[in-house]
C-alpha cells in the first residue's frame, strides 16, 4: 500500500516530539540510570498514596507501589506498556489481522479521540467521504467543519449495500482516478459494522467481503468504528474488517466505554504503522497520552481476569443489552404499532424508529416531548443533510428500567397521536 495520498499536509508535517521520545527512554533505561532529562514531577509530592477499587464480585484491585506510581505519572504516548501488550494480544486473538507484522495499536481517550484524530490526519476541506447513512452524530460533528461532500450509501436491514457503494463510486469515478493526485475520488469509507449507531444494524460477513473488495478496487481506507463489537446479539460475533484486511487499508476503532466504563475514557486504534504513527504524533502534542490512572486500573483488571475473564464479562454485558432490546421491542409492539415501524436491532443499544404519519420528528421531540416526560433523539441529527425533514428517531435501551421503557413508549405514542392531529390542523 502507498499511504502518501491519504495523509494531508498538516499531518505529514507532524514529527515525533523530542520530549515524548525521551519519556520512552525512561522506560528503557537501566535501574542505575540517572534521569535528568524531562520535567516529570516527583511522585513523592503527590498526595495519593494508593487506591483500592472494589469490583461487583466483591474482589478488589489495589493500586500501590509501582502501580500507583505508574497510575499517577506521565507515560508513553502509545499507551501504558502492560495494557498495550494486553490489548495487542486481544486484537490478535479476536481478529488475527493478516497484516499484523505492520500493525500498531494506540490507546486513545475513548474511541472518539482516535476517530477525530484519524479524520484530521486524512481530511482536507470539501473532500468526498463515503458514509453509511444514517451516521453516528459524533462522526458528523467531526466531519461537518470540513464542509465535506458526503457520499451517503444506502443501507437496508443488513447495513451498507455493496452494490449501492459500487454504484455511488462508479457513477462519478474510475478506479484509475486513485492514481491521480488531482482527482477528488473519496479516500475514506466510514462504517459501524456491528450494532450501528443509530440503526442497530450489523453487516453480514458476505457483505463485508464485498465491501472490502470495492475498497480495494477504489483504494479506500476503511474507518471501522466498532464500539458495539462486543454487543452483537447473534451467538457468534461477525469477523471484523480488520480480520479481512490483507492490504493494510483498515483503521479500527475499539472502545471500552460500553463494556468497562465510559468515564475512564479509553479506546484503542489498530491499523497500519504508516497511519497510526501520525495519529500518535498528534496525541503527543494534544493530550500527551490517555489517562495513566485509567490505563493502569484496566490493565490490573485484565491481569486479574485474564482474557477468559474479560470475555466472560462481555458476554454478560451482551446478555443485558439483549434483554433490554427485548423489553423495548415489546414496548414498541404494545404502544407504537400502527403509528411507527422499526427494524430489530442486531447489536448496540439503539432502536431506530420511523413514524408513519409524522414527516419530521425534530419539532415534535424538541418542542413537545419533554411535556410528555419522554425524550429521545430526532433522526435529522444522524443525517448528512440535516436541513431535510426526517420521520425517524433514535431510542436508546441502555439506561431505562423495563417499567420506564414501557411508560416512555406509552407517552411517545400519545405524543405521536397529538402530532398527527396537529399536522392535520395545519
Ligand atoms: C459509533 C460510535 N463511535 C464512537 C463513539 C464514542 O465512544 P467512546 O469515545 O469510546 O466513548 C460512540 C459513542 N456514542 C455516544 C456517546 C455519547 C456520550 C454522551 C452522551 C450521548 C452519547 N451518545 O448518544 C452516543 O451515541 C459511538 O456510538
Coordinates of C-alpha atoms and ligand atoms in Angstrom, one line a residue:
X1 CA 0.0 0.0 0.0
X2 CA 1.2 3.5 -0.8
X3 CA -0.1 5.7 2.1
X4 CA 1.2 9.1 0.9
X5 CA -2.1 10.1 -0.8
X6 CA -4.0 9.5 2.5
X7 CA -2.1 11.8 4.8
X8 CA -2.9 15.5 4.5
X9 CA -0.2 18.3 4.6
X10 CA -0.9 19.1 8.3
X11 CA -0.4 15.5 9.4
X12 CA 2.6 14.9 7.1
X13 CA 4.3 17.9 8.9
X14 CA 3.9 16.2 12.3
X15 CA 7.2 14.9 13.7
X16 CA 7.9 12.9 16.9
X17 CA 8.0 15.3 19.9
X18 CA 11.6 15.2 21.3
X19 CA 10.3 15.3 24.9
X20 CA 7.9 12.5 24.4
X21 CA 10.6 10.4 22.7
X22 CA 12.7 11.0 25.8
X23 CA 9.8 9.6 28.0
X24 CA 10.2 6.3 26.1
X25 CA 13.8 6.2 27.3
X26 CA 12.5 6.5 30.9
X27 CA 11.0 3.0 30.5
X28 CA 14.1 1.6 28.7
X29 CA 16.9 2.8 31.0
X30 CA 18.8 0.5 33.4
X31 CA 18.0 0.7 37.1
X32 CA 21.1 2.8 37.6
X33 CA 20.0 5.4 35.0
X34 CA 20.0 8.9 36.5
X35 CA 17.3 10.6 34.5
X36 CA 17.7 14.4 34.5
X37 CA 16.1 14.9 31.1
X38 CA 12.5 15.9 31.4
X39 CA 10.0 17.8 33.6
X40 CA 8.4 14.7 35.1
X41 CA 7.1 15.7 38.6
X42 CA 8.3 13.9 41.7
X43 CA 5.6 11.4 42.8
X44 CA 6.6 11.7 46.4
X45 CA 4.9 15.1 46.3
X46 CA 1.6 13.6 45.1
X47 CA -1.0 13.4 47.9
X48 CA -2.2 10.0 46.7
X49 CA -0.6 7.0 48.5
X50 CA -2.6 4.2 47.0
X51 CA -6.1 3.3 45.7
X52 CA -8.4 0.4 46.1
X53 CA -11.2 -0.3 43.7
X54 CA -14.0 -2.7 44.6
X55 CA -15.4 -4.9 41.8
X56 CA -19.1 -6.0 41.7
X57 CA -18.0 -9.6 42.5
X58 CA -16.5 -8.3 45.8
X59 CA -12.9 -8.6 44.8
X60 CA -10.7 -5.5 44.9
X61 CA -7.9 -4.0 42.7
X62 CA -5.1 -2.5 44.8
X63 CA -3.0 0.2 43.2
X64 CA 0.1 0.6 45.4
X65 CA 3.9 0.9 45.0
X66 CA 4.8 0.7 41.3
X67 CA 1.2 0.6 40.0
X68 CA 0.1 3.7 41.9
X69 CA 3.2 5.5 40.8
X70 CA 2.6 4.5 37.2
X71 CA -1.1 5.4 37.5
X72 CA -0.2 9.0 38.7
X73 CA 2.7 9.7 36.4
X74 CA 3.2 10.6 32.7
X75 CA 3.6 7.6 30.5
X76 CA 4.4 6.7 26.8
X77 CA 2.0 8.3 24.2
X78 CA 1.2 5.0 22.6
X79 CA -0.1 3.7 25.9
X80 CA 0.8 2.1 29.3
X81 CA 3.1 -0.8 28.4
X82 CA 1.3 -3.6 30.2
X83 CA -2.1 -2.5 28.9
X84 CA -0.8 -2.1 25.3
X85 CA 0.6 -5.6 25.4
X86 CA -2.8 -6.9 26.7
X87 CA -4.7 -5.1 24.0
X88 CA -2.4 -6.3 21.3
X89 CA -2.8 -9.9 22.5
X90 CA -6.6 -9.4 22.5
X91 CA -6.6 -7.9 18.9
X92 CA -4.5 -10.9 17.7
X93 CA -6.9 -13.4 19.4
X94 CA -10.1 -11.7 18.2
X95 CA -9.2 -10.5 14.8
X96 CA -6.0 -12.3 13.6
X97 CA -5.1 -9.3 11.4
X98 CA -3.4 -10.6 8.2
X99 CA -1.0 -7.6 8.3
X100 CA -0.2 -8.0 11.9
X101 CA 3.6 -7.5 11.4
X102 CA 3.0 -3.9 10.2
X103 CA 0.1 -3.2 12.6
X104 CA 0.3 -0.7 15.5
X105 CA -2.1 -0.2 18.5
X106 CA -2.5 3.2 20.1
X107 CA -4.5 3.8 23.2
X108 CA -6.7 6.9 23.0
X109 CA -9.1 9.0 25.2
X110 CA -12.1 7.0 24.1
X111 CA -12.6 5.9 20.5
X112 CA -14.0 9.4 19.8
X113 CA -10.5 10.8 20.3
X114 CA -8.9 8.3 17.9
X115 CA -11.7 8.8 15.3
X116 CA -11.3 12.5 15.4
X117 CA -7.5 12.4 15.0
X118 CA -7.7 9.9 12.2
X119 CA -10.1 12.1 10.2
X120 CA -7.9 15.1 11.0
X121 CA -5.0 13.1 9.5
X122 CA -6.7 12.4 6.2
X123 CA -9.4 15.1 5.6
X124 CA -9.0 18.2 3.5
X125 CA -11.7 20.8 3.1
X126 CA -14.6 19.7 0.8
X127 CA -13.2 16.2 0.5
X128 CA -15.6 13.5 -0.6
X129 CA -16.2 11.0 2.2
X130 CA -18.3 7.8 2.0
X131 CA -20.6 7.1 4.9
X132 CA -23.3 4.6 5.7
X133 CA -26.4 6.8 6.3
X134 CA -27.7 7.4 8.9
X135 CA -24.4 8.3 10.6
X136 CA -23.3 8.4 14.2
X137 CA -23.9 12.1 15.2
X138 CA -20.4 12.3 16.8
X139 CA -18.8 11.5 13.4
X140 CA -20.9 14.1 11.6
X141 CA -19.7 16.6 14.3
X142 CA -16.1 15.8 13.4
X143 CA -16.6 15.9 9.7
X144 CA -19.0 18.8 9.2
X145 CA -16.4 21.6 9.8
X146 CA -14.5 20.3 6.7
X147 CA -17.6 21.0 4.6
X148 CA -17.3 17.5 3.2
X149 CA -19.1 16.2 0.1
X150 CA -20.8 13.3 1.7
X151 CA -21.3 10.2 -0.4
X152 CA -24.1 8.6 1.6
X153 CA -24.5 4.9 0.7
X154 CA -28.0 3.4 1.0
X155 CA -28.4 0.8 3.8
X156 CA -31.0 -1.8 4.4
X157 CA -31.7 -4.2 7.3
X158 CA -28.3 -5.7 6.7
X159 CA -26.5 -2.4 6.6
X160 CA -24.5 -0.8 3.8
X161 CA -25.5 -2.3 0.4
X162 CA -22.3 -3.1 -1.6
X163 CA -24.0 -2.7 -5.0
X164 CA -25.0 0.8 -3.9
X165 CA -21.5 1.6 -2.7
X166 CA -20.1 0.5 -6.1
X167 CA -22.8 2.4 -8.0
X168 CA -22.1 5.6 -6.0
X169 CA -18.4 5.3 -6.8
X170 CA -18.7 4.3 -10.4
X171 CA -21.3 7.0 -11.2
X172 CA -18.5 9.6 -10.7
X173 CA -15.1 8.0 -10.7
X174 CA -13.0 5.2 -12.2
X175 CA -10.6 3.0 -10.3
X176 CA -7.7 4.6 -12.1
X177 CA -8.6 8.0 -10.7
X178 CA -6.9 6.9 -7.5
X179 CA -3.6 7.2 -9.3
X180 CA -4.0 10.9 -9.9
X181 CA -3.2 13.3 -7.0
X182 CA -5.6 15.8 -8.7
X183 CA -8.6 13.5 -8.5
X184 CA -11.3 14.2 -5.9
X185 CA -12.0 10.5 -5.6
X186 CA -13.0 9.6 -2.0
X187 CA -10.3 8.2 0.3
X188 CA -12.3 7.2 3.3
X189 CA -15.2 4.8 3.9
X190 CA -16.6 5.3 7.4
X191 CA -18.7 2.4 8.8
X192 CA -20.1 1.0 12.0
X193 CA -20.1 -2.7 11.1
X194 CA -21.9 -4.1 14.2
X195 CA -24.9 -2.7 16.0
X196 CA -24.5 0.6 14.2
X197 CA -25.4 3.9 15.8
X198 CA -28.3 4.7 15.3
X199 CA -29.8 1.8 13.4
X200 CA -28.6 -1.2 15.4
X201 CA -27.8 -2.9 12.1
X202 CA -24.9 -5.4 11.6
X203 CA -23.3 -6.1 8.3
X204 CA -23.1 -9.8 7.5
X205 CA -19.7 -11.3 6.6
X206 CA -20.6 -11.9 3.0
X207 CA -21.3 -8.2 2.5
X208 CA -18.2 -7.2 4.5
X209 CA -16.1 -9.2 2.0
X210 CA -17.8 -7.5 -1.0
X211 CA -17.3 -4.0 0.6
X212 CA -13.7 -4.8 1.2
X213 CA -13.2 -5.8 -2.4
X214 CA -14.8 -2.5 -3.5
X215 CA -12.4 -0.7 -1.1
X216 CA -9.5 -2.5 -2.9
X217 CA -10.8 -1.5 -6.3
X218 CA -11.1 2.2 -5.3
X219 CA -8.1 2.2 -2.9
X220 CA -10.2 3.3 0.1
X221 CA -9.2 3.4 3.7
X222 CA -12.0 1.8 5.8
X223 CA -12.6 3.5 9.2
X224 CA -14.0 0.6 11.1
X225 CA -15.7 2.4 14.0
X226 CA -16.8 -0.6 16.1
X227 CA -17.7 0.3 19.8
X228 CA -20.6 -2.2 19.8
X229 CA -18.4 -5.2 18.6
X230 CA -19.0 -6.9 22.0
X231 CA -22.7 -6.0 21.9
X232 CA -23.7 -8.2 18.9
X233 CA -26.8 -10.2 19.7
X234 CA -26.1 -13.2 17.4
X235 CA -24.4 -16.1 19.1
X236 CA -21.2 -15.6 17.1
X237 CA -19.5 -12.2 16.6
X238 CA -19.2 -11.4 12.9
X239 CA -15.5 -11.2 11.8
X240 CA -14.3 -7.6 11.6
X241 CA -13.0 -5.7 8.6
X242 CA -9.6 -5.8 10.4
X243 CA -9.7 -9.6 10.2
X244 CA -10.2 -9.3 6.4
X245 CA -7.6 -6.7 5.9
X246 CA -4.9 -8.3 3.6
X247 CA -3.8 -4.9 2.2
X248 CA -3.4 -2.8 5.4
X249 CA -6.3 -0.5 4.5
X250 CA -8.4 -0.8 7.7
X251 CA -8.1 1.6 10.7
X252 CA -10.1 0.0 13.5
X253 CA -11.5 2.0 16.5
X254 CA -12.4 0.0 19.6
X255 CA -14.0 1.3 22.8
X256 CA -14.0 0.2 26.4
X257 CA -16.9 2.5 27.1
X258 CA -19.7 0.0 26.5
X259 CA -18.1 -2.9 28.4
X260 CA -16.0 -1.5 31.2
X261 CA -16.8 2.2 31.7
X262 CA -17.4 5.3 29.6
X263 CA -15.9 7.6 32.2
X264 CA -12.5 6.1 32.1
X265 CA -12.2 7.4 28.6
X266 CA -10.2 4.5 27.0
X267 CA -10.4 3.4 23.3
X268 CA -7.7 2.0 21.1
X269 CA -6.8 2.4 17.4
X270 CA -5.5 -0.6 15.5
X271 CA -4.1 -0.1 12.0
X272 CA -1.1 0.1 9.7
X273 CA 2.0 1.7 11.2
X274 CA 2.0 4.4 8.5
X275 CA -1.4 5.6 9.5
X276 CA -1.2 5.1 13.3
X277 CA 2.1 6.9 13.7
X278 CA 0.8 10.3 12.6
X279 CA -2.1 9.9 15.0
X280 CA 0.4 9.1 17.7
X281 CA 2.3 12.3 16.9
X282 CA -0.9 14.2 17.1
X283 CA -1.6 12.6 20.6
X284 CA 2.0 13.7 21.6
X285 CA 1.1 17.4 21.1
X286 CA -2.6 17.3 22.1
X287 CA -3.0 15.2 25.2
X288 CA 0.4 13.5 25.6
X289 CA -1.3 10.2 26.3
X290 CA -4.6 8.7 27.6
X291 CA -5.1 8.8 31.4
X292 CA -2.5 6.8 33.2
X293 CA -4.9 6.1 36.1
X294 CA -7.5 4.6 33.7
X295 CA -4.9 2.6 31.9
X296 CA -3.3 1.1 35.0
X297 CA -6.7 0.3 36.5
X298 CA -7.9 -1.5 33.3
X299 CA -4.5 -3.3 33.0
X300 CA -4.7 -4.6 36.6
X301 CA -8.3 -5.7 36.0
X302 CA -7.3 -7.6 32.8
X303 CA -4.4 -9.1 34.8
X304 CA -6.8 -10.3 37.5
X305 CA -9.5 -11.5 35.0
X306 CA -7.3 -12.8 32.2
X307 CA -8.7 -12.8 28.6
X308 CA -11.2 -15.5 29.5
X309 CA -12.5 -13.5 32.4
X310 CA -12.8 -10.4 30.3
X311 CA -14.7 -12.3 27.5
X312 CA -16.9 -13.8 30.2
X313 CA -17.7 -10.3 31.4
X314 CA -18.5 -9.0 27.9
X315 CA -20.9 -12.0 27.4
X316 CA -22.8 -10.8 30.5
X317 CA -22.9 -7.3 29.2
X318 CA -24.1 -8.6 25.8
X319 CA -26.9 -10.6 27.5
X320 CA -28.0 -7.5 29.5
X321 CA -28.4 -5.4 26.3
X322 CA -30.1 -8.2 24.5
X323 CA -32.7 -8.3 27.3
X324 CA -33.1 -4.5 27.2
X325 CA -33.7 -4.8 23.5
X326 CA -36.4 -7.4 24.0
X327 CA -38.1 -5.1 26.6
X328 CA -38.0 -2.1 24.2
X329 CA -39.3 -4.2 21.2
X330 CA -42.2 -5.4 23.4
X331 CA -43.0 -1.8 24.4
X332 CA -42.8 -0.7 20.7
X333 CA -45.2 -3.5 19.7
X334 CA -47.6 -2.6 22.5
X335 CA -47.7 1.2 22.0
X336 CA -46.4 2.1 18.6
X337 CA -48.0 -0.5 16.3
X338 CA -49.9 1.5 13.6
X339 CA -48.0 4.7 14.5
X340 CA -44.4 3.7 13.6
X341 CA -42.2 0.9 12.2
X342 CA -38.7 -0.3 13.2
X343 CA -36.1 -3.0 12.5
X344 CA -35.0 -5.5 15.1
X345 CA -31.5 -4.2 16.2
X346 CA -28.8 -6.9 15.7
X347 CA -26.5 -5.2 18.2
X348 CA -25.7 -2.0 20.1
X349 CA -28.1 -0.1 22.3
X350 CA -30.5 1.7 20.0
X351 CA -33.9 1.3 18.3
X352 CA -34.3 3.3 15.1
X353 CA -38.0 4.1 14.7
X354 CA -39.8 5.5 11.7
X355 CA -43.0 7.5 12.3
X356 CA -45.7 6.6 9.7
X357 CA -47.6 9.9 9.7
X358 CA -45.1 12.4 11.1
X359 CA -42.8 13.7 8.4
X360 CA -40.3 15.3 10.7
X361 CA -39.7 14.2 14.3
X362 CA -37.5 17.1 15.3
X363 CA -40.2 19.8 16.2
X364 CA -42.3 17.0 17.9
X365 CA -39.3 15.9 20.0
X366 CA -37.5 19.2 20.6
X367 CA -40.7 21.3 21.3
X368 CA -43.2 18.9 22.8
X369 CA -41.6 15.7 24.1
X370 CA -40.4 16.9 27.5
X371 CA -44.0 17.8 28.4
X372 CA -44.8 14.2 27.8
X373 CA -42.0 13.0 30.1
X374 CA -40.1 11.3 27.3
X375 CA -37.0 12.3 25.3
X376 CA -35.1 10.6 22.5
X377 CA -33.1 11.9 19.5
X378 CA -34.7 13.2 16.3
X379 CA -33.4 11.4 13.1
X380 CA -32.2 14.6 11.5
X381 CA -29.2 14.6 13.9
X382 CA -27.9 11.5 12.1
X383 CA -28.4 12.7 8.5
X384 CA -25.7 14.1 6.3
X385 CA -28.2 16.8 5.2
X386 CA -29.9 17.9 8.4
X387 CA -31.9 20.6 6.5
X388 CA -34.2 17.8 5.2
X389 CA -37.2 16.7 7.3
X390 CA -36.8 13.2 8.8
X391 CA -39.5 10.8 10.1
X392 CA -37.0 8.8 12.1
X393 CA -36.0 9.0 15.8
X394 CA -33.5 7.1 17.9
X395 CA -34.4 5.5 21.2
X396 CA -31.7 4.1 23.5
X397 CA -32.5 1.0 25.5
X398 CA -29.3 1.2 27.6
X399 CA -30.4 3.0 30.7
X400 CA -34.1 2.9 31.3
X401 CA -35.8 0.3 33.5
X402 CA -38.4 -2.0 31.9
X403 CA -41.2 0.0 33.6
X404 CA -39.8 3.2 32.4
X405 CA -39.3 1.9 28.8
X406 CA -43.0 0.9 28.8
X407 CA -44.1 4.2 30.3
X408 CA -41.8 6.1 27.9
X409 CA -43.3 4.4 24.9
X410 CA -46.8 4.9 26.1
X411 CA -46.1 8.6 26.4
X412 CA -44.3 8.6 23.0
X413 CA -47.4 7.0 21.4
X414 CA -49.6 9.8 22.8
X415 CA -47.1 12.4 21.6
X416 CA -47.2 11.0 18.1
X417 CA -51.0 10.9 18.1
X418 CA -51.2 14.5 19.1
X419 CA -48.6 15.4 16.5
X420 CA -50.7 13.7 13.8
X421 CA -53.7 15.8 14.9
X422 CA -51.6 18.9 14.9
X423 CA -50.3 18.4 11.4
X424 CA -53.9 17.8 10.2
X425 CA -54.9 21.2 11.5
X426 CA -52.1 22.9 9.7
Ligands
LIG1 C1 -20.5 4.7 16.7 C2 -19.8 5.4 17.9 N1 -18.5 5.7 17.7 C3 -17.8 6.2 18.7 C4 -18.4 6.6 19.9 C5 -17.6 7.2 21.0 O1 -17.3 6.3 22.1 P1 -16.2 6.5 23.1 O2 -15.4 7.7 22.8 O3 -15.3 5.3 23.0 O4 -16.9 6.6 24.5 C6 -19.8 6.3 20.1 C7 -20.5 6.7 21.4 N2 -21.8 7.2 21.2 C8 -22.4 8.0 22.0 C9 -21.8 8.6 23.1 C10 -22.5 9.5 23.9 C11 -21.9 10.1 25.0 C12 -22.6 11.0 25.8 C13 -23.9 11.3 25.6 C14 -24.6 10.7 24.5 C15 -23.9 9.8 23.7 N3 -24.5 9.2 22.6 O5 -25.8 9.4 22.3 C16 -23.8 8.3 21.7 O6 -24.4 7.8 20.8 C17 -20.5 5.7 19.1 O7 -21.8 5.4 19.2

